[in-house]
Structures are given as C-alpha cells and as structure tokens.
Short mmCIF file of C-alpha atoms in Angstrom, two decimals:
data_model
loop_
_atom_site.label_atom_id
_atom_site.label_comp_id
_atom_site.label_asym_id
_atom_site.label_seq_id
_atom_site.Cartn_x
_atom_site.Cartn_y
_atom_site.Cartn_z
CA GLU A 68 -50.30 137.51 104.93
CA ALA A 69 -51.78 139.36 107.89
CA GLU A 70 -53.28 137.66 110.72
CA VAL A 71 -54.89 138.38 114.05
CA ALA A 72 -52.53 137.67 117.09
CA GLN A 73 -54.09 136.17 120.13
CA SER A 74 -51.89 135.06 123.49
CA PRO A 75 -51.88 133.00 125.01
CA ARG A 76 -52.84 129.97 123.06
CA TYR A 77 -53.82 128.43 126.00
CA LYS A 78 -54.55 129.06 129.91
CA ILE A 79 -55.75 127.06 132.87
CA THR A 80 -56.68 128.78 135.89
CA GLU A 81 -58.49 128.39 139.13
CA LYS A 82 -61.93 129.62 140.02
CA SER A 83 -61.63 132.68 141.90
CA GLN A 84 -58.39 133.73 139.81
CA ALA A 85 -58.17 136.87 137.70
CA VAL A 86 -57.20 135.88 133.93
CA ALA A 87 -56.32 138.27 131.23
CA PHE A 88 -56.38 137.72 126.80
CA TRP A 89 -54.55 139.95 124.55
CA CYS A 90 -55.40 140.56 120.90
CA ASP A 91 -53.74 142.49 118.27
CA PRO A 92 -56.18 142.75 114.83
CA ILE A 93 -54.75 142.98 111.43
CA SER A 94 -53.37 146.77 110.84
CA GLY A 95 -55.65 149.04 109.50
CA HIS A 96 -58.96 146.97 110.77
CA ALA A 97 -60.25 149.72 112.68
CA THR A 98 -63.36 146.96 113.64
CA LEU A 99 -62.25 144.33 116.77
CA TYR A 100 -64.60 141.88 118.43
CA TRP A 101 -64.25 139.58 121.06
CA TYR A 102 -66.23 136.54 120.95
CA ARG A 103 -67.18 133.60 123.45
CA GLN A 104 -67.05 129.76 122.43
CA ILE A 105 -68.15 126.98 124.61
CA LEU A 106 -67.37 123.64 123.04
CA GLY A 107 -70.00 121.84 120.51
CA GLN A 108 -71.37 125.83 119.94
CA GLY A 109 -71.16 128.82 117.77
CA PRO A 110 -68.94 131.46 118.72
CA GLU A 111 -70.95 134.49 120.44
CA LEU A 112 -70.05 138.48 120.17
CA LEU A 113 -68.97 139.17 123.81
CA VAL A 114 -67.60 143.06 122.56
CA GLN A 115 -67.28 144.79 119.67
CA PHE A 116 -64.81 147.81 119.41
CA GLN A 117 -65.04 150.81 116.96
CA ASP A 118 -61.36 152.03 116.97
CA GLU A 119 -61.01 152.67 120.73
CA SER A 120 -65.04 152.98 121.27
CA VAL A 121 -67.44 150.16 122.47
CA VAL A 122 -69.85 149.68 120.28
CA ASP A 123 -71.68 146.34 121.68
CA ASP A 124 -71.37 144.87 125.30
CA SER A 125 -74.52 144.19 125.45
CA GLN A 126 -73.76 140.38 126.13
CA LEU A 127 -70.55 141.13 128.27
CA PRO A 128 -70.94 140.05 131.63
CA LYS A 129 -69.97 143.26 133.08
CA ASP A 130 -69.61 142.10 136.62
CA ARG A 131 -66.80 140.24 135.75
CA PHE A 132 -65.49 141.05 132.30
CA SER A 133 -63.76 143.82 131.10
CA ALA A 134 -62.03 144.82 127.76
CA GLU A 135 -60.17 147.94 126.57
CA ARG A 136 -59.01 148.64 123.24
CA LEU A 137 -57.13 151.98 124.44
CA LYS A 138 -55.15 153.23 121.23
CA GLY A 139 -57.85 151.73 119.03
CA VAL A 140 -55.08 148.80 118.25
CA ASP A 141 -54.56 145.90 120.24
CA SER A 142 -57.03 144.39 123.34
CA THR A 143 -57.20 142.72 126.28
CA LEU A 144 -59.72 141.05 127.27
CA LYS A 145 -60.12 140.66 131.39
CA ILE A 146 -62.34 138.01 133.66
CA GLN A 147 -62.22 138.58 137.35
CA PRO A 148 -62.93 136.51 139.10
CA ALA A 149 -63.14 133.33 136.88
CA GLU A 150 -65.65 130.77 137.19
CA LEU A 151 -66.03 127.29 136.35
CA GLY A 152 -68.62 128.42 133.07
CA ASP A 153 -65.90 130.81 131.90
CA SER A 154 -64.01 127.73 130.33
CA ALA A 155 -64.34 128.29 126.32
CA MET A 156 -62.47 129.20 123.61
CA TYR A 157 -61.96 133.17 123.37
CA LEU A 158 -61.87 134.46 119.66
CA CYS A 159 -60.49 137.49 118.55
CA ALA A 160 -61.55 138.72 114.69
CA SER A 161 -60.97 142.20 113.38
CA SER A 162 -62.62 144.00 110.01
CA ARG A 163 -62.03 146.97 108.29
CA GLY A 164 -64.99 148.27 109.78
CA HIS A 165 -66.93 149.37 106.43
CA LYS A 166 -70.19 148.10 105.12
CA ASP A 167 -69.14 147.09 102.41
CA SER A 168 -66.20 145.47 103.20
CA THR A 169 -67.47 143.06 106.62
CA LYS A 170 -65.17 139.93 106.00
CA ALA A 171 -64.07 138.98 109.62
CA PHE A 172 -60.78 137.83 110.03
CA PHE A 173 -60.37 135.69 112.98
CA GLY A 174 -56.81 134.72 115.12
CA GLN A 175 -56.56 131.48 116.25
CA GLY A 176 -58.04 131.76 120.12
CA THR A 177 -57.59 131.27 123.75
CA ARG A 178 -58.38 127.92 124.95
CA LEU A 179 -59.14 129.03 128.58
CA THR A 180 -59.99 126.04 131.47
CA VAL A 181 -61.02 127.30 134.65
CA VAL A 182 -60.36 124.33 137.82
CA LYS B 296 -83.79 138.73 117.65
CA GLN B 297 -81.51 136.71 114.44
CA GLU B 298 -81.37 133.17 115.04
CA VAL B 299 -79.30 130.76 112.79
CA THR B 300 -79.54 126.79 112.55
CA GLN B 301 -77.25 124.86 110.76
CA ILE B 302 -78.32 121.24 110.06
CA PRO B 303 -77.26 118.52 109.92
CA ALA B 304 -74.85 118.84 113.35
CA ALA B 305 -72.63 116.06 112.14
CA LEU B 306 -72.05 114.63 108.76
CA SER B 307 -70.14 111.74 107.48
CA VAL B 308 -69.21 111.00 103.68
CA PRO B 309 -66.86 109.06 101.92
CA GLU B 310 -63.88 110.94 99.66
CA GLY B 311 -65.20 112.17 96.13
CA GLU B 312 -68.76 112.47 97.06
CA ASN B 313 -70.56 116.01 96.51
CA LEU B 314 -71.99 117.15 99.55
CA VAL B 315 -74.45 120.03 101.07
CA LEU B 316 -74.28 121.85 103.87
CA ASN B 317 -77.33 123.63 105.17
CA CYS B 318 -77.66 127.11 106.68
CA SER B 319 -81.10 129.05 107.94
CA PHE B 320 -81.66 132.26 109.27
CA THR B 321 -84.72 133.92 111.02
CA ASP B 322 -84.57 137.54 109.68
CA SER B 323 -84.11 137.98 106.06
CA ALA B 324 -83.05 141.53 106.62
CA ILE B 325 -79.24 140.38 107.31
CA TYR B 326 -76.66 142.20 105.40
CA ASN B 327 -74.52 139.81 105.22
CA LEU B 328 -73.38 135.97 105.20
CA GLN B 329 -70.24 133.98 105.27
CA TRP B 330 -69.32 130.53 105.74
CA PHE B 331 -66.30 129.60 107.84
CA ARG B 332 -64.28 126.66 108.53
CA GLN B 333 -62.60 125.58 111.95
CA ASP B 334 -60.39 122.77 112.57
CA PRO B 335 -60.47 121.42 116.56
CA GLY B 336 -58.99 123.64 118.48
CA LYS B 337 -58.54 126.38 116.27
CA GLY B 338 -59.77 129.96 115.27
CA LEU B 339 -61.97 130.32 112.36
CA THR B 340 -60.85 130.55 108.63
CA SER B 341 -63.48 132.65 106.59
CA LEU B 342 -64.23 130.40 103.35
CA LEU B 343 -66.93 132.58 101.50
CA LEU B 344 -68.83 135.82 102.01
CA ILE B 345 -71.99 136.76 100.22
CA GLN B 346 -73.32 140.27 100.57
CA SER B 347 -77.23 140.83 100.86
CA SER B 348 -77.40 141.80 96.62
CA GLN B 349 -75.69 138.49 95.86
CA ARG B 350 -76.93 135.20 95.32
CA GLU B 351 -73.91 132.89 95.49
CA GLN B 352 -69.96 133.00 96.00
CA THR B 353 -67.50 130.32 94.44
CA SER B 354 -63.65 129.72 95.70
CA GLY B 355 -62.27 126.26 94.13
CA ARG B 356 -64.45 123.49 94.77
CA LEU B 357 -67.16 125.95 97.21
CA ASN B 358 -70.17 127.03 96.52
CA ALA B 359 -72.29 129.19 98.42
CA SER B 360 -75.76 130.21 97.74
CA LEU B 361 -77.82 132.78 99.54
CA ASP B 362 -81.93 133.04 99.57
CA LYS B 363 -82.99 135.65 101.35
CA SER B 364 -86.83 135.24 101.18
CA SER B 365 -86.42 131.91 102.30
CA GLY B 366 -84.22 132.56 104.86
CA ARG B 367 -81.51 129.73 103.62
CA SER B 368 -77.83 129.65 102.52
CA THR B 369 -76.44 126.14 101.29
CA LEU B 370 -72.37 125.54 100.75
CA TYR B 371 -72.01 122.77 98.41
CA ILE B 372 -68.54 121.18 97.97
CA ALA B 373 -67.41 119.12 95.24
CA ALA B 374 -65.02 116.45 95.21
CA SER B 375 -64.72 116.42 98.58
CA GLN B 376 -61.58 115.14 100.56
CA PRO B 377 -60.22 113.99 103.93
CA GLY B 378 -58.79 117.35 104.08
CA ASP B 379 -62.22 119.07 103.90
CA SER B 380 -62.92 117.73 107.13
CA ALA B 381 -63.27 120.16 109.59
CA THR B 382 -66.36 122.27 111.52
CA TYR B 383 -68.34 124.55 109.07
CA LEU B 384 -70.00 127.66 110.39
CA CYS B 385 -72.13 129.90 108.93
CA ALA B 386 -72.70 133.29 109.98
CA VAL B 387 -74.79 136.51 109.01
CA GLY B 388 -74.96 139.97 110.18
CA ALA B 389 -72.95 143.21 108.87
CA GLN B 390 -70.38 143.60 111.65
CA LYS B 391 -71.61 141.96 114.46
CA LEU B 392 -72.22 138.50 113.45
CA VAL B 393 -74.33 135.99 114.77
CA PHE B 394 -73.65 132.43 113.99
CA GLY B 395 -75.14 128.85 113.84
CA GLN B 396 -73.95 125.62 115.76
CA GLY B 397 -72.10 124.32 113.24
CA THR B 398 -71.95 121.02 111.09
CA ARG B 399 -69.14 118.41 111.77
CA LEU B 400 -68.00 117.05 108.90
CA THR B 401 -66.02 114.05 108.13
CA ILE B 402 -64.50 112.54 105.12
CA ASN B 403 -63.55 109.23 105.21
CA PRO B 404 -60.57 107.95 102.97
#
C-alpha cells in the first residue's frame, strides 16, 4: 500500500541552527500539506501545495520557515534558525486534491527537538 | 474561523465496552469530516471520512455520524479492545483540515 514517506523520523538540533525535513507524497497526489503538531494538541496547517504552487501559507512563520515543492512531487520544509518553541512533530500529508476525494494520507512525521 | 473541540480530552474504559467520542465544530459550512487515529509518536491514520452530503460512515467496529445543523460528529466504537488504545482526532475541511485537540483513549484489559 502506498505511503507518504518522511525523513528523518527524529531530529535533535541546537537553537539557532538550520534544520530541514523531507516528504515524498503518494504517487499521483497533487496536494501536499505540512502540519505542525505540538505535544498534546491537534495538528495545525503550516503550508499547502497544489502541484508546485503554494495554495495556503498563512500560518507559516515566514521569517524562519520556508517550504518548496520544486517539481510538484517531493517537498522540503526548512527552519532557519531553529528556536526552542519549534520543538514539535512535523507531519506531511497528501491527497488527490479533488473536492470529492479529499481524504488525506499522513506520513509518520518528523519529531524535532530543539535544545 | 473554524474551531473544532473534542470532549473528553481523555477516556479510560474496560475492555468490551461500547463507547462514544465527541467532536463539535463552530462553522456548519464544512465540506468533509474525518476521524483519525494516532498512536504515540506516530503519524495519523485515517479511519473514516464523511462527506457533507452524508450522515454516517461505518468501518468494522467503528461508526461515525455527522450532524451539520448542530455542528457535531460522534465516533462510536463497539466492543472496545486494548488495541484500540490511541488518540482519536477529528478534523473538518475541504482540503485544509482543522483539527480538534484529540481524545486520548485507554482500553483496560
């Protein structure tokens, strides 16, 4: 069964360092999402791509976060510089992107700890 | 702005019981509602998706209902098992999902 792949699974980084996460969505899924989940809370959308275009990045802290999906397939989320408050689970999800079939499939996430 | 609330935050029941998890949302103009399961330290697994034109969906021992007029959804789990222990999240939206905080469910053997 096709899955959303994320790497790394775990990342520990020092405050002020740069960190990057990678996501490979399910083949054929036009829509890709990055969510952030703080421990004990529900995920919150950071950025949504339709193919290679950003559809929604209203909650992305653009002073330190950036995301790209250059060829409309895999995606990278970068944080520079990392802050202690960035410690969270970063989840990637994908969907076909059609209104009538918007079931989202999530990856296993990257657990980031900033020390 | 859509807000999603799940009550209770945590629930502990003995094995074999039937149980109901609740989800409420503030904006009834939703498109879809999904229920997810999340095991500790893992990603989300989609359990059920209810489109706005539907009232319920069933999968095995799980049944989810949707009442848009009252802004509520329930997830019914029949004959609970220890393997059902996890956090259950509901989310609403067409493509962008707005999540509740989740209900942490523990099934005691």
